[in-house]
């Protein structure tokens, strides 16, 4: 399995009033620990909210072409002029469903939820939807 550089563009805070364009970049490692692979990423919105995170993901294959990738990552969030999520520590959980090309590149759609798991007094949370293109880095 290759490493991936994943680039995403989407819509931040789809269920509330702080909606904004979201861009993400992720490095998805090829090493497996049981079924999990580590990854790290950064998200930024056009209203200057930023979330840096690191966590684990799993690839679940449906035949040769379709891949479901659930992931979970804790991280640090700065709201900028965007949505106040209650504090700096935030947890990202995501589901991505992708089509896998012959060269192993993937094109998919993802839905994620960011929340602080009520470690702060306020926990409004937010959801995003994005299109992702994952570029394989090297081949095994």
Tab-separated table of C-alpha atoms in Angstrom:
chain	number	residue	atom	x	y	z
A	1	UNK	CA	0.000	0.000	0.000
A	2	UNK	CA	1.456	3.391	-0.889
A	3	UNK	CA	1.717	6.516	1.198
A	4	UNK	CA	-0.686	9.251	0.121
A	5	UNK	CA	-0.768	13.006	-0.109
A	6	UNK	CA	-4.469	13.863	0.160
A	7	UNK	CA	-5.810	17.254	-0.950
A	8	UNK	CA	-9.363	18.256	-0.029
A	9	UNK	CA	-11.682	21.164	-0.754
A	10	UNK	CA	-15.097	21.558	0.776
A	11	UNK	CA	-17.682	23.285	2.890
A	12	UNK	CA	-17.009	23.949	6.596
A	13	UNK	CA	-19.770	24.075	9.240
A	14	UNK	CA	-22.572	22.797	7.018
A	15	UNK	CA	-25.102	22.586	9.889
A	16	UNK	CA	-24.678	26.079	11.344
A	17	UNK	CA	-24.177	29.720	10.399
A	18	UNK	CA	-20.374	29.948	10.125
A	19	UNK	CA	-20.179	28.172	6.769
A	20	UNK	CA	-16.953	28.759	4.880
A	21	UNK	CA	-14.705	27.199	2.242
A	22	UNK	CA	-12.368	24.589	3.730
A	23	UNK	CA	-9.067	23.320	2.355
A	24	UNK	CA	-7.156	20.359	3.790
A	25	UNK	CA	-3.851	18.628	3.214
A	26	UNK	CA	-3.004	15.252	4.738
A	27	UNK	CA	-0.071	12.867	4.732
A	28	UNK	CA	-1.295	9.276	5.047
A	29	UNK	CA	1.441	6.812	6.008
A	30	UNK	CA	1.741	3.320	4.506
A	31	UNK	CA	2.782	1.535	7.730
A	32	UNK	CA	0.034	-0.525	9.349
A	33	UNK	CA	-0.403	-1.149	13.042
A	34	UNK	CA	-2.973	-3.950	13.063
A	35	UNK	CA	-5.630	-2.368	10.758
A	36	UNK	CA	-4.680	1.266	11.450
A	37	UNK	CA	-2.360	3.605	9.582
A	38	UNK	CA	-1.107	6.911	11.041
A	39	UNK	CA	-1.813	10.180	9.319
A	40	UNK	CA	-1.444	13.892	9.936
A	41	UNK	CA	-3.085	16.901	8.438
A	42	UNK	CA	-4.014	20.548	8.477
A	43	UNK	CA	-7.284	22.278	7.656
A	44	UNK	CA	-7.849	25.984	7.044
A	45	UNK	CA	-10.993	27.944	6.190
A	46	UNK	CA	-11.404	31.182	4.286
A	47	UNK	CA	-12.284	32.901	7.584
A	48	UNK	CA	-8.876	31.909	9.040
A	49	UNK	CA	-9.895	28.979	11.233
A	50	UNK	CA	-7.081	26.395	11.363
A	51	UNK	CA	-6.998	22.822	12.670
A	52	UNK	CA	-3.784	20.784	12.826
A	53	UNK	CA	-4.226	17.110	13.729
A	54	UNK	CA	-2.630	13.649	13.847
A	55	UNK	CA	-4.378	10.322	14.221
A	56	UNK	CA	-5.211	6.963	12.676
A	57	UNK	CA	-7.238	5.716	9.735
A	58	UNK	CA	-8.285	2.376	8.281
A	59	UNK	CA	-8.942	1.474	4.645
A	60	UNK	CA	-11.855	-0.905	4.052
A	61	UNK	CA	-11.970	-2.174	0.464
A	62	UNK	CA	-15.097	-3.082	-1.481
A	63	UNK	CA	-13.640	-4.904	-4.460
A	64	UNK	CA	-10.724	-3.297	-6.308
A	65	UNK	CA	-12.230	0.147	-6.851
A	66	UNK	CA	-14.103	1.361	-3.773
A	67	UNK	CA	-12.547	2.294	-0.429
A	68	UNK	CA	-14.223	3.402	2.800
A	69	UNK	CA	-11.782	5.214	5.104
A	70	UNK	CA	-12.877	6.009	8.657
A	71	UNK	CA	-10.417	8.119	10.641
A	72	UNK	CA	-9.971	9.750	14.033
A	73	UNK	CA	-7.497	12.457	15.055
A	74	UNK	CA	-7.006	14.794	18.016
A	75	UNK	CA	-5.592	18.201	17.214
A	76	UNK	CA	-5.289	21.893	17.943
A	77	UNK	CA	-7.794	24.436	16.613
A	78	UNK	CA	-7.614	28.212	16.237
A	79	UNK	CA	-10.898	29.867	15.292
A	80	UNK	CA	-9.542	33.011	13.593
A	81	UNK	CA	-12.677	34.856	12.406
A	82	UNK	CA	-14.496	31.510	12.136
A	83	UNK	CA	-16.514	29.356	14.461
A	84	UNK	CA	-15.727	29.210	18.186
A	85	UNK	CA	-15.538	25.491	19.013
A	86	UNK	CA	-15.085	26.033	22.742
A	87	UNK	CA	-11.325	25.557	23.067
A	88	UNK	CA	-8.052	24.653	21.375
A	89	UNK	CA	-8.181	20.848	21.755
A	90	UNK	CA	-10.525	19.327	19.177
A	91	UNK	CA	-11.164	15.797	17.898
A	92	UNK	CA	-11.813	15.063	14.213
A	93	UNK	CA	-13.763	11.965	13.161
A	94	UNK	CA	-14.333	11.363	9.471
A	95	UNK	CA	-15.754	8.957	6.907
A	96	UNK	CA	-14.408	9.075	3.363
A	97	UNK	CA	-15.727	7.035	0.431
A	98	UNK	CA	-13.392	6.907	-2.576
A	99	UNK	CA	-13.006	5.483	-6.057
A	100	UNK	CA	-9.575	3.906	-6.614
A	101	UNK	CA	-7.929	4.356	-10.028
A	102	UNK	CA	-5.479	1.931	-11.676
A	103	UNK	CA	-2.513	4.022	-10.475
A	104	UNK	CA	-3.943	3.789	-6.889
A	105	UNK	CA	-4.903	7.475	-6.794
A	106	UNK	CA	-8.285	8.022	-5.152
A	107	UNK	CA	-11.124	10.468	-5.674
A	108	UNK	CA	-13.680	10.602	-2.909
A	109	UNK	CA	-16.134	12.474	-0.760
A	110	UNK	CA	-15.810	12.871	2.995
A	111	UNK	CA	-17.958	13.977	5.889
A	112	UNK	CA	-16.344	14.883	9.189
A	113	UNK	CA	-17.253	16.070	12.660
A	114	UNK	CA	-15.011	18.202	14.874
A	115	UNK	CA	-15.762	18.547	18.569
A	116	UNK	CA	-13.992	18.922	21.895
A	117	UNK	CA	-15.809	15.936	23.481
A	118	UNK	CA	-17.125	18.270	26.224
A	119	UNK	CA	-13.719	18.852	27.814
A	120	UNK	CA	-14.657	22.561	27.773
A	121	UNK	CA	-17.853	24.238	29.017
A	122	UNK	CA	-18.936	24.947	25.429
A	123	UNK	CA	-18.965	22.174	22.795
A	124	UNK	CA	-20.842	23.379	19.703
A	125	UNK	CA	-19.031	21.049	17.276
A	126	UNK	CA	-19.112	21.371	13.517
A	127	UNK	CA	-19.437	19.246	10.394
A	128	UNK	CA	-17.825	19.547	6.982
A	129	UNK	CA	-18.197	17.873	3.614
A	130	UNK	CA	-15.328	17.774	1.104
A	131	UNK	CA	-14.031	16.284	-2.128
A	132	UNK	CA	-10.637	14.586	-1.729
A	133	UNK	CA	-7.992	13.584	-4.254
A	134	UNK	CA	-5.363	11.265	-2.736
A	135	UNK	CA	-2.102	11.010	-4.678
A	136	UNK	CA	-0.004	7.856	-4.134
A	137	UNK	CA	3.603	8.530	-3.178
A	138	UNK	CA	5.718	5.686	-4.491
A	139	UNK	CA	4.676	2.146	-5.292
A	140	UNK	CA	5.338	-1.154	-3.597
